[in-house]
């Protein structure tokens, strides 16, 4: 397939940074649960929350990174400064994990004499974690749009290529995660990687960041906001109009665009709560299973989480090269299916993944009971890891459909001048999903341990009830899907035909005394200098 957009000339540099940055940040996040549980001696629930709080904060800070690039700095400057902060954070975390005085004494897992990390040890470790989160947020928010801005949305050919660009971006995002899980998660020394990351970051030349003028036509949703664009002729003729009191139609419509995408954004948070389980409860579930593939090869514990990433890397090219062209001929849509349809498939798959996870957990507990392993949390249950691959495969597909669809949806539907910040909403949804996971874990732990019971999520998962936890998430996801369908049916796609690069002057709405309440009949006039 031959590409025509000049964006593909800079895409290799962008994809290189995406791959290495994701490897850097994900190598910390994916191994964080094991470090917190086994080395820092936190409880299962606390360790799970440490992971979700860190990942949630990192993705939430993408909103700040997008805001800084949109309002004050360029994308390139934001990426460079954020990259330096991320490297410093990784170095600090590496020191906290490598120096013995910065970790509690070693002890037998689940031994009552185990001591947790001291306040000073926690300060160094968490300080590094959240410095990393701050830097990663700035990079992730801007790197995708740095290439996407070079696609001409008025060209039918380049509109199709934009979808391929986002799919390819996500493939490299997944490759970075795979590198982290398979190659970086075991190393205590990050210097060689950090040097490689800095070199890759330095390859990012200052790309063209010019902004084209554009205009958005008036729409009939959120009409109460139209009052901000109505000229008040009762004010003194010499009075200078404040921009806080009188807006252009485009400014009003930009606010409407943001408000329209927020319900879609909110209804994807539960999906990301489900995905968060891959790095917490599901990871611990897989650690207790028989991970031997052959007599001489075994999947390492931390690499179990690589399974959905591998599935996504395989599935994305198939989706882009086979499914999209076939669907395009059927539907006539340049992306095969719409963004909202793609997201809905991901939400349905998330429900299925939790149901399958519950069934697999019931089988794992049954096998553990048969072999007398319920009170041996570190023992290996004689159940092949293939069983857990099913839920990982479904979760991987759910993430593939939703993440790329959501990112392209936010990029295409949001106002041009805040595209960095709007694209960051994809990561903010991930963030809130992680925080929601922490909240649900806390609630489940509190409710199910009343009366002195072990609850659903004890440190010894063989004596817990993780299957009920998965079914709870499936139920919440089902309710969320119904809400999403309602929001998607209400949503009206933006008309991109009004985004001309050679723009007419913007307009305000006149306050026509006889028809002041009928915004549709109000006339327009050119903006006065």
Short mmCIF file of C-alpha atoms in Angstrom, two decimals:
data_model
loop_
_atom_site.label_atom_id
_atom_site.label_comp_id
_atom_site.label_asym_id
_atom_site.label_seq_id
_atom_site.Cartn_x
_atom_site.Cartn_y
_atom_site.Cartn_z
CA UNK A 1 0.00 0.00 0.00
CA UNK A 2 1.51 3.37 -1.09
CA UNK A 3 1.10 6.30 1.29
CA UNK A 4 0.80 9.88 0.04
CA UNK A 5 0.91 12.06 3.17
CA UNK A 6 4.16 13.78 4.13
CA UNK A 7 3.40 12.70 7.70
CA UNK A 8 4.87 9.28 6.90
CA UNK A 9 8.29 10.91 6.48
CA UNK A 10 8.42 11.83 10.17
CA UNK A 11 6.41 8.85 11.41
CA UNK A 12 9.45 6.55 11.93
CA UNK A 13 10.96 8.99 14.43
CA UNK A 14 7.66 9.31 16.25
CA UNK A 15 7.13 5.56 16.37
CA UNK A 16 10.69 5.06 17.69
CA UNK A 17 10.04 7.45 20.58
CA UNK A 18 6.64 5.84 21.25
CA UNK A 19 8.25 2.39 21.42
CA UNK A 20 11.13 3.35 23.72
CA UNK A 21 9.09 5.62 25.99
CA UNK A 22 6.44 2.95 26.46
CA UNK A 23 9.16 0.40 27.21
CA UNK A 24 10.60 2.77 29.83
CA UNK A 25 7.40 3.59 31.68
CA UNK A 26 5.77 0.18 31.30
CA UNK A 27 8.84 -1.68 32.57
CA UNK A 28 8.30 0.11 35.87
CA UNK A 29 4.52 -0.28 35.97
CA UNK A 30 4.29 -3.94 34.96
CA UNK A 31 6.79 -5.09 37.59
CA UNK A 32 5.51 -2.72 40.26
CA UNK A 33 2.99 -5.17 41.72
CA UNK A 34 5.63 -7.87 42.18
CA UNK A 35 8.08 -5.39 43.74
CA UNK A 36 5.49 -3.94 46.11
CA UNK A 37 4.16 -7.37 47.16
CA UNK A 38 7.37 -9.44 47.33
CA UNK A 39 10.05 -6.85 48.16
CA UNK A 40 8.25 -4.00 49.92
CA UNK A 41 5.96 -6.51 51.71
CA UNK A 42 2.67 -4.71 51.09
CA UNK A 43 -0.54 -6.74 51.22
CA UNK A 44 -2.14 -8.03 48.01
CA UNK A 45 -4.84 -5.33 47.99
CA UNK A 46 -2.38 -2.54 48.87
CA UNK A 47 0.10 -3.67 46.21
CA UNK A 48 -2.71 -3.73 43.64
CA UNK A 49 -3.68 -0.18 44.60
CA UNK A 50 -0.07 1.02 44.38
CA UNK A 51 -0.01 -0.14 40.76
CA UNK A 52 -3.36 1.34 39.83
CA UNK A 53 -2.63 4.63 41.62
CA UNK A 54 0.71 5.00 39.84
CA UNK A 55 -0.65 4.09 36.41
CA UNK A 56 -3.71 6.23 37.02
CA UNK A 57 -1.64 9.27 37.97
CA UNK A 58 0.68 8.83 34.98
CA UNK A 59 -2.21 8.74 32.53
CA UNK A 60 -4.07 11.55 34.31
CA UNK A 61 -1.03 13.80 33.94
CA UNK A 62 -1.32 13.48 30.15
CA UNK A 63 -4.08 16.07 30.45
CA UNK A 64 -1.57 18.49 31.97
CA UNK A 65 0.95 17.63 29.24
CA UNK A 66 -1.61 18.34 26.52
CA UNK A 67 -2.68 21.58 28.19
CA UNK A 68 0.91 22.83 28.43
CA UNK A 69 1.55 22.07 24.74
CA UNK A 70 -1.72 23.63 23.57
CA UNK A 71 -1.51 26.85 25.60
CA UNK A 72 2.15 27.59 26.34
CA UNK A 73 4.81 25.36 24.81
CA UNK A 74 5.08 23.55 21.49
CA UNK A 75 4.61 19.80 21.28
CA UNK A 76 8.34 19.30 20.76
CA UNK A 77 9.42 21.36 23.77
CA UNK A 78 6.87 19.63 25.99
CA UNK A 79 8.11 16.20 24.87
CA UNK A 80 11.78 17.07 25.48
CA UNK A 81 11.27 18.54 28.96
CA UNK A 82 8.91 15.73 29.93
CA UNK A 83 11.39 13.15 28.64
CA UNK A 84 14.12 14.50 30.90
CA UNK A 85 11.80 14.33 33.91
CA UNK A 86 10.86 10.75 33.01
CA UNK A 87 14.51 9.68 32.79
CA UNK A 88 15.23 11.23 36.21
CA UNK A 89 12.24 9.40 37.67
CA UNK A 90 13.40 6.06 36.23
CA UNK A 91 16.88 6.58 37.68
CA UNK A 92 15.43 7.30 41.13
CA UNK A 93 13.19 4.21 41.00
CA UNK A 94 16.17 2.09 39.92
CA UNK A 95 18.18 3.33 42.91
CA UNK A 96 15.29 2.61 45.26
CA UNK A 97 15.07 -0.95 43.94
CA UNK A 98 18.84 -1.64 43.87
CA UNK A 99 20.24 -0.19 47.11
CA UNK A 100 19.58 -2.51 50.05
CA UNK A 101 19.22 0.33 52.55
CA UNK A 102 16.28 1.62 50.51
CA UNK A 103 14.32 -1.66 50.75
CA UNK A 104 13.07 -3.61 53.81
CA UNK A 105 14.91 -6.79 54.92
CA UNK A 106 14.21 -9.96 52.96
CA UNK A 107 11.85 -12.48 54.55
CA UNK A 108 9.61 -15.43 53.75
CA UNK A 109 6.52 -14.38 51.79
CA UNK A 110 3.43 -13.91 54.03
CA UNK A 111 5.55 -14.43 57.18
CA UNK A 112 4.12 -12.45 60.09
CA UNK A 113 7.61 -11.13 60.92
CA UNK A 114 7.96 -9.39 57.54
CA UNK A 115 8.51 -5.65 57.89
CA UNK A 116 7.12 -3.19 55.38
CA UNK A 117 9.14 -0.32 53.93
CA UNK A 118 9.97 2.57 56.26
CA UNK A 119 8.77 6.11 55.66
CA UNK A 120 12.12 7.19 54.19
CA UNK A 121 12.24 4.16 51.91
CA UNK A 122 8.72 4.88 50.71
CA UNK A 123 9.60 8.55 50.12
CA UNK A 124 12.46 7.71 47.74
CA UNK A 125 10.51 5.05 45.89
CA UNK A 126 7.24 6.94 45.51
CA UNK A 127 9.10 10.17 44.71
CA UNK A 128 10.75 8.47 41.75
CA UNK A 129 7.50 6.86 40.66
CA UNK A 130 5.56 10.09 40.47
CA UNK A 131 8.39 12.07 38.87
CA UNK A 132 8.35 9.38 36.19
CA UNK A 133 4.57 9.73 35.96
CA UNK A 134 4.84 13.49 35.44
CA UNK A 135 7.35 13.11 32.61
CA UNK A 136 5.56 10.21 30.93
CA UNK A 137 2.31 12.18 30.95
CA UNK A 138 3.86 14.98 28.92
CA UNK A 139 5.36 12.63 26.33
CA UNK A 140 2.31 10.41 25.86
CA UNK A 141 -0.07 13.37 25.48
CA UNK A 142 1.75 14.92 22.52
CA UNK A 143 3.68 12.29 20.61
CA UNK A 144 0.71 10.87 18.67
CA UNK A 145 -0.63 14.27 17.56
CA UNK A 146 2.87 15.34 16.50
CA UNK A 147 2.50 13.11 13.46
CA UNK A 148 -1.27 13.28 13.06
CA UNK A 149 -1.28 17.04 12.41
CA UNK A 150 0.48 16.45 9.08
CA UNK A 151 -2.49 14.60 7.59
CA UNK A 152 -4.81 16.74 5.48
CA UNK A 153 -8.32 16.01 6.76
CA UNK A 154 -9.84 17.57 3.64
CA UNK A 155 -8.21 14.87 1.50
CA UNK A 156 -10.24 11.61 1.28
CA UNK A 157 -7.03 9.62 0.76
CA UNK A 158 -5.23 11.12 3.76
CA UNK A 159 -8.32 10.70 5.95
CA UNK A 160 -8.01 6.95 5.35
CA UNK A 161 -4.27 7.08 6.02
CA UNK A 162 -4.91 8.84 9.33
CA UNK A 163 -6.69 5.72 10.58
CA UNK A 164 -3.72 3.58 9.53
CA UNK A 165 -1.40 6.03 11.29
CA UNK A 166 -3.22 5.62 14.61
CA UNK A 167 -3.30 1.83 14.20
CA UNK A 168 0.45 1.82 13.50
CA UNK A 169 1.04 4.13 16.45
CA UNK A 170 -0.74 1.65 18.72
CA UNK A 171 1.28 -1.28 17.30
CA UNK A 172 4.49 0.50 18.34
CA UNK A 173 2.88 1.37 21.67
CA UNK A 174 2.32 -2.37 22.17
CA UNK A 175 5.82 -3.27 20.94
CA UNK A 176 7.23 -0.96 23.61
CA UNK A 177 5.14 -2.71 26.24
CA UNK A 178 6.31 -6.10 24.94
CA UNK A 179 9.96 -5.01 25.17
CA UNK A 180 9.33 -3.90 28.74
CA UNK A 181 7.70 -7.17 29.75
CA UNK A 182 10.09 -9.54 28.02
CA UNK A 183 13.45 -7.71 28.17
CA UNK A 184 13.45 -4.89 30.74
CA UNK A 185 11.34 -6.16 33.60
CA UNK A 186 14.19 -8.29 34.97
CA UNK A 187 17.00 -5.77 34.96
CA UNK A 188 18.08 -3.69 37.93
CA UNK A 189 20.30 -1.56 35.78
CA UNK A 190 18.42 0.90 33.51
CA UNK A 191 21.33 3.02 32.37
CA UNK A 192 21.78 1.36 28.98
CA UNK A 193 18.09 1.67 28.24
CA UNK A 194 17.93 5.27 29.44
CA UNK A 195 20.82 6.22 27.15
CA UNK A 196 19.01 4.55 24.25
CA UNK A 197 15.84 6.39 25.14
CA UNK A 198 17.67 9.73 25.28
CA UNK A 199 19.24 9.09 21.85
CA UNK A 200 15.83 8.21 20.41
CA UNK A 201 14.36 11.35 21.94
CA UNK A 202 17.18 13.42 20.43
CA UNK A 203 16.27 12.07 16.98
CA UNK A 204 13.05 14.01 17.21
CA UNK A 205 13.72 17.03 15.05
CA UNK A 206 11.53 20.13 15.44
CA UNK A 207 8.53 19.25 13.32
CA UNK A 208 6.24 21.76 11.72
CA UNK A 209 3.76 22.85 14.37
CA UNK A 210 1.90 25.53 12.45
CA UNK A 211 -1.79 26.03 13.10
CA UNK A 212 -4.26 26.53 10.29
CA UNK A 213 -7.18 28.86 10.66
CA UNK A 214 -10.59 27.28 10.70
CA UNK A 215 -14.24 27.93 11.38
CA UNK A 216 -16.96 25.77 12.89
CA UNK A 217 -20.54 26.33 11.77
CA UNK A 218 -23.41 26.78 14.20
CA UNK A 219 -25.20 23.64 15.50
CA UNK A 220 -28.47 23.13 17.37
CA UNK A 221 -27.14 21.18 20.38
CA UNK A 222 -26.49 22.93 23.73
CA UNK A 223 -28.30 26.00 22.37
CA UNK A 224 -28.20 27.71 25.77
CA UNK A 225 -24.50 28.37 25.08
CA UNK A 226 -25.40 30.41 21.99
CA UNK A 227 -26.21 33.37 24.25
CA UNK A 228 -22.45 33.88 24.61
CA UNK A 229 -22.27 34.80 20.90
CA UNK A 230 -25.19 37.26 20.85
CA UNK A 231 -24.29 40.93 20.54
CA UNK A 232 -26.00 43.17 23.08
CA UNK A 233 -26.92 46.41 21.27
CA UNK A 234 -28.26 47.92 24.49
CA UNK A 235 -24.70 48.41 25.74
CA UNK A 236 -23.04 51.82 25.14
CA UNK A 237 -21.65 52.02 21.58
CA UNK A 238 -18.23 53.08 22.88
CA UNK A 239 -17.97 50.27 25.41
CA UNK A 240 -15.26 47.74 24.64
CA UNK A 241 -16.65 44.21 24.55
CA UNK A 242 -14.95 41.78 26.92
CA UNK A 243 -13.97 38.43 25.38
CA UNK A 244 -15.44 36.87 28.54
CA UNK A 245 -18.85 38.37 27.69
CA UNK A 246 -18.96 38.03 23.89
CA UNK A 247 -17.65 35.03 21.99
CA UNK A 248 -17.55 34.12 18.33
CA UNK A 249 -19.75 31.33 17.01
CA UNK A 250 -16.64 29.19 16.54
CA UNK A 251 -15.67 29.62 20.20
CA UNK A 252 -19.16 28.61 21.30
CA UNK A 253 -19.16 25.61 18.99
CA UNK A 254 -15.75 24.54 20.31
CA UNK A 255 -17.23 24.35 23.80
CA UNK A 256 -20.10 22.30 22.41
CA UNK A 257 -17.65 19.90 20.76
CA UNK A 258 -15.93 19.29 24.08
CA UNK A 259 -19.24 18.80 25.90
CA UNK A 260 -20.45 16.33 23.26
CA UNK A 261 -17.43 14.04 23.59
CA UNK A 262 -17.43 13.96 27.40
CA UNK A 263 -20.24 11.35 27.76
CA UNK A 264 -18.36 9.05 25.36
CA UNK A 265 -15.19 9.63 27.34
CA UNK A 266 -16.92 8.84 30.65
CA UNK A 267 -18.44 5.60 29.38
CA UNK A 268 -15.02 4.11 28.55
CA UNK A 269 -13.66 4.40 32.09
CA UNK A 270 -15.14 1.08 33.23
CA UNK A 271 -13.45 -0.71 30.31
CA UNK A 272 -10.09 0.57 31.49
CA UNK A 273 -10.92 -0.59 35.00
CA UNK A 274 -11.20 -4.09 33.51
CA UNK A 275 -7.89 -3.70 31.65
CA UNK A 276 -6.21 -2.66 34.92
CA UNK A 277 -6.79 -6.17 36.27
CA UNK A 278 -4.15 -7.49 33.82
CA UNK A 279 -1.45 -5.87 35.95
CA UNK A 280 -2.90 -6.75 39.34
CA UNK A 281 -5.27 -9.56 40.26
CA UNK A 282 -5.05 -11.44 36.95
CA UNK A 283 -1.24 -11.28 37.05
CA UNK A 284 -1.19 -12.85 40.51
CA UNK A 285 -3.70 -15.46 39.32
CA UNK A 286 -1.36 -16.43 36.46
CA UNK A 287 1.68 -16.64 38.74
CA UNK A 288 0.12 -19.61 40.58
CA UNK A 289 -0.54 -21.64 37.40
CA UNK A 290 1.65 -24.06 35.43
CA UNK A 291 3.49 -21.76 33.04
CA UNK A 292 5.53 -24.47 31.31
CA UNK A 293 5.08 -24.40 27.53
CA UNK A 294 7.58 -27.21 26.90
CA UNK A 295 9.79 -29.28 29.18
CA UNK A 296 12.59 -26.74 28.80
CA UNK A 297 10.69 -23.46 28.41
CA UNK A 298 8.51 -21.67 30.94
CA UNK A 299 6.78 -18.30 30.73
CA UNK A 300 8.36 -16.08 33.43
CA UNK A 301 5.88 -14.74 36.03
CA UNK A 302 6.05 -11.07 35.01
CA UNK A 303 5.84 -11.96 31.32
CA UNK A 304 2.36 -13.44 31.73
CA UNK A 305 1.05 -9.90 31.18
CA UNK A 306 2.74 -9.92 27.76
CA UNK A 307 0.04 -12.21 26.41
CA UNK A 308 -2.61 -9.54 25.63
CA UNK A 309 0.11 -7.31 24.16
CA UNK A 310 1.24 -10.10 21.82
CA UNK A 311 -2.35 -10.70 20.78
CA UNK A 312 -2.80 -6.98 20.00
CA UNK A 313 0.40 -6.79 17.92
CA UNK A 314 -0.83 -9.74 15.85
CA UNK A 315 -4.45 -8.57 15.58
CA UNK A 316 -3.87 -4.91 14.65
CA UNK A 317 -2.29 -5.49 11.20
CA UNK A 318 -5.03 -8.02 10.44
CA UNK A 319 -7.63 -5.44 11.46
CA UNK A 320 -6.04 -2.64 9.42
CA UNK A 321 -5.12 -4.62 6.28
CA UNK A 322 -7.95 -7.14 6.05
CA UNK A 323 -10.96 -6.15 8.13
CA UNK A 324 -11.01 -2.41 7.33
CA UNK A 325 -10.90 -2.78 3.49
CA UNK A 326 -13.63 -5.43 3.57
CA UNK A 327 -15.80 -3.42 5.95
CA UNK A 328 -15.18 -0.27 3.89
CA UNK A 329 -16.70 -1.91 0.82
CA UNK A 330 -19.75 -2.92 2.85
CA UNK A 331 -20.35 0.27 4.86
CA UNK A 332 -18.77 2.93 2.66
CA UNK A 333 -17.03 4.42 5.71
CA UNK A 334 -13.34 5.28 5.24
CA UNK A 335 -12.46 3.42 8.46
CA UNK A 336 -14.69 0.43 7.78
CA UNK A 337 -16.76 1.08 10.88
CA UNK A 338 -17.28 4.33 12.76
CA UNK A 339 -15.25 5.27 15.82
CA UNK A 340 -18.22 4.72 18.12
CA UNK A 341 -18.95 1.30 16.62
CA UNK A 342 -15.32 0.31 17.15
CA UNK A 343 -15.45 1.42 20.78
CA UNK A 344 -18.70 -0.50 21.37
CA UNK A 345 -17.05 -3.74 20.21
CA UNK A 346 -14.32 -3.18 22.78
CA UNK A 347 -16.85 -2.62 25.55
CA UNK A 348 -18.66 -5.87 24.71
CA UNK A 349 -15.39 -7.79 24.68
CA UNK A 350 -14.53 -6.38 28.12
CA UNK A 351 -17.72 -7.92 29.52
CA UNK A 352 -16.87 -11.27 27.92
CA UNK A 353 -13.32 -11.18 29.29
CA UNK A 354 -14.50 -10.84 32.89
CA UNK A 355 -17.04 -13.67 32.53
CA UNK A 356 -14.32 -15.93 31.10
CA UNK A 357 -11.92 -14.84 33.86
CA UNK A 358 -14.47 -15.84 36.51
CA UNK A 359 -14.96 -19.28 34.94
CA UNK A 360 -11.19 -19.88 34.70
CA UNK A 361 -10.72 -18.83 38.34
CA UNK A 362 -13.42 -21.25 39.48
CA UNK A 363 -11.59 -24.04 37.65
CA UNK A 364 -8.23 -22.99 39.16
CA UNK A 365 -9.65 -23.08 42.69
CA UNK A 366 -11.26 -26.46 42.04
CA UNK A 367 -7.92 -27.90 40.92
CA UNK A 368 -6.12 -26.33 43.89
CA UNK A 369 -8.66 -27.92 46.24
CA UNK A 370 -8.27 -31.33 44.62
CA UNK A 371 -4.49 -31.24 45.13
CA UNK A 372 -4.65 -29.78 48.66
CA UNK A 373 -2.99 -26.47 47.70
CA UNK A 374 -5.51 -23.98 49.11
CA UNK A 375 -3.19 -23.08 51.99
CA UNK A 376 -0.05 -22.96 49.84
CA UNK A 377 -0.19 -19.56 48.08
CA UNK A 378 3.31 -19.91 46.61
CA UNK A 379 2.72 -23.44 45.28
CA UNK A 380 2.04 -24.02 41.61
CA UNK A 381 -1.45 -25.23 40.80
CA UNK A 382 -1.31 -28.01 38.16
CA UNK A 383 -3.43 -26.06 35.68
CA UNK A 384 -1.86 -24.95 32.41
CA UNK A 385 -1.43 -21.24 31.68
CA UNK A 386 -3.32 -21.84 28.42
CA UNK A 387 -6.57 -21.41 30.34
CA UNK A 388 -5.76 -17.84 31.34
CA UNK A 389 -4.68 -17.06 27.77
CA UNK A 390 -8.36 -17.02 26.78
CA UNK A 391 -9.22 -14.01 28.94
CA UNK A 392 -5.94 -12.31 27.99
CA UNK A 393 -6.79 -12.74 24.31
CA UNK A 394 -10.24 -11.19 24.79
CA UNK A 395 -8.85 -8.32 26.89
CA UNK A 396 -6.23 -7.67 24.21
CA UNK A 397 -8.90 -7.45 21.52
CA UNK A 398 -11.02 -5.17 23.70
CA UNK A 399 -8.08 -2.83 24.20
CA UNK A 400 -7.23 -2.89 20.48
CA UNK A 401 -10.73 -1.88 19.43
CA UNK A 402 -11.24 0.76 22.09
CA UNK A 403 -7.87 2.49 22.52
CA UNK A 404 -7.26 3.32 18.86
CA UNK A 405 -10.92 4.10 18.19
CA UNK A 406 -11.03 6.43 21.17
CA UNK A 407 -7.78 8.21 20.31
CA UNK A 408 -8.82 8.86 16.71
CA UNK A 409 -12.31 9.86 17.85
CA UNK A 410 -10.94 12.47 20.26
CA UNK A 411 -8.45 13.74 17.68
CA UNK A 412 -11.00 14.10 14.88
CA UNK A 413 -13.96 15.37 16.89
CA UNK A 414 -12.26 17.89 19.20
CA UNK A 415 -11.45 21.52 18.27
CA UNK A 416 -8.16 21.91 16.40
CA UNK A 417 -6.63 24.29 18.91
CA UNK A 418 -6.90 21.80 21.81
CA UNK A 419 -6.11 18.56 20.02
CA UNK A 420 -3.17 17.66 22.26
CA UNK A 421 -5.35 17.97 25.33
CA UNK A 422 -8.30 16.19 23.74
CA UNK A 423 -6.17 13.28 22.53
CA UNK A 424 -4.83 13.03 26.08
CA UNK A 425 -8.39 12.17 27.15
CA UNK A 426 -7.65 8.65 25.87
CA UNK A 427 -5.03 8.30 28.58
CA UNK A 428 -7.18 10.13 31.13
CA UNK A 429 -9.81 7.45 30.59
CA UNK A 430 -7.11 4.88 31.35
CA UNK A 431 -6.18 6.88 34.42
CA UNK A 432 -9.68 7.03 35.80
CA UNK A 433 -10.06 3.33 35.02
CA UNK A 434 -7.08 2.58 37.25
CA UNK A 435 -8.43 4.82 40.00
CA UNK A 436 -11.84 3.20 39.69
CA UNK A 437 -10.14 -0.18 40.04
CA UNK A 438 -8.47 0.99 43.26
CA UNK A 439 -11.81 2.25 44.57
CA UNK A 440 -13.61 -0.99 43.73
CA UNK A 441 -10.82 -3.04 45.35
CA UNK A 442 -11.09 -0.94 48.53
CA UNK A 443 -14.88 -1.26 48.62
CA UNK A 444 -14.78 -5.01 47.96
CA UNK A 445 -12.11 -5.49 50.61
CA UNK A 446 -14.08 -3.46 53.16
CA UNK A 447 -17.45 -5.10 52.49
CA UNK A 448 -16.28 -8.71 52.18
CA UNK A 449 -14.04 -8.69 55.27
CA UNK A 450 -16.76 -7.54 57.65
CA UNK A 451 -17.17 -10.01 60.48
CA UNK A 452 -13.53 -11.07 60.37
CA UNK A 453 -13.62 -13.06 57.12
CA UNK A 454 -10.79 -13.22 54.60
CA UNK A 455 -12.90 -11.52 51.94
CA UNK A 456 -12.68 -11.85 48.18
CA UNK A 457 -9.13 -10.49 47.81
CA UNK A 458 -6.89 -11.84 50.61
CA UNK A 459 -3.11 -12.14 50.24
CA UNK A 460 -3.62 -15.90 49.76
CA UNK A 461 -5.79 -15.80 46.64
CA UNK A 462 -6.50 -19.53 46.97
CA UNK A 463 -8.66 -18.71 50.00
CA UNK A 464 -10.33 -15.73 48.37
CA UNK A 465 -13.15 -15.41 45.88
CA UNK A 466 -11.66 -13.69 42.87
CA UNK A 467 -14.32 -15.20 40.61
CA UNK A 468 -16.98 -13.10 42.35
CA UNK A 469 -14.77 -10.04 41.90
CA UNK A 470 -14.61 -10.70 38.16
CA UNK A 471 -18.38 -11.21 37.95
CA UNK A 472 -18.88 -7.90 39.76
CA UNK A 473 -16.74 -6.17 37.13
CA UNK A 474 -18.69 -7.92 34.36
CA UNK A 475 -21.97 -6.64 35.84
CA UNK A 476 -20.66 -3.08 36.14
CA UNK A 477 -19.37 -3.30 32.55
CA UNK A 478 -22.77 -4.46 31.29
CA UNK A 479 -24.53 -1.50 32.90
CA UNK A 480 -21.86 0.79 31.49
CA UNK A 481 -22.43 -0.61 27.99
CA UNK A 482 -26.12 0.30 28.15
CA UNK A 483 -25.16 3.85 29.15
CA UNK A 484 -22.62 4.00 26.32
CA UNK A 485 -25.18 2.92 23.70
CA UNK A 486 -27.51 5.71 24.84
CA UNK A 487 -24.67 8.27 24.62
CA UNK A 488 -23.55 6.99 21.20
CA UNK A 489 -27.09 7.20 19.78
CA UNK A 490 -27.34 10.81 21.00
CA UNK A 491 -23.92 11.83 19.67
CA UNK A 492 -23.68 13.81 16.44
CA UNK A 493 -20.43 13.60 14.49
CA UNK A 494 -18.67 16.82 13.67
CA UNK A 495 -18.90 18.08 10.09
CA UNK A 496 -15.30 18.54 8.94
CA UNK A 497 -16.31 20.25 5.72
CA UNK A 498 -16.35 23.57 7.58
CA UNK A 499 -12.67 23.38 8.56
CA UNK A 500 -11.22 25.36 5.68
CA UNK A 501 -7.55 26.22 5.77
CA UNK A 502 -8.12 29.46 3.90
CA UNK A 503 -10.74 30.77 6.20
CA UNK A 504 -13.55 33.19 6.01
CA UNK A 505 -13.75 35.66 8.85
CA UNK A 506 -15.41 34.43 12.00
CA UNK A 507 -18.91 35.60 12.92
CA UNK A 508 -20.95 36.63 15.89
CA UNK A 509 -24.69 36.29 16.25
CA UNK A 510 -26.68 39.50 16.18
CA UNK A 511 -29.24 40.11 18.87
CA UNK A 512 -32.37 40.49 16.74
CA UNK A 513 -34.93 42.08 19.08
CA UNK A 514 -37.95 40.47 17.44
CA UNK A 515 -36.47 36.96 17.40
CA UNK A 516 -34.10 36.99 20.33
CA UNK A 517 -35.18 33.59 21.54
CA UNK A 518 -34.90 31.84 18.16
CA UNK A 519 -31.21 31.25 17.69
CA UNK A 520 -31.77 29.46 14.40
CA UNK A 521 -33.27 32.57 12.82
CA UNK A 522 -30.66 35.00 14.10
CA UNK A 523 -28.61 36.49 11.29
CA UNK A 524 -24.84 36.64 11.09
CA UNK A 525 -22.48 39.49 10.37
CA UNK A 526 -18.69 39.65 9.95
CA UNK A 527 -16.66 40.13 13.11
CA UNK A 528 -15.93 43.81 13.58
CA UNK A 529 -12.26 44.79 13.90
#
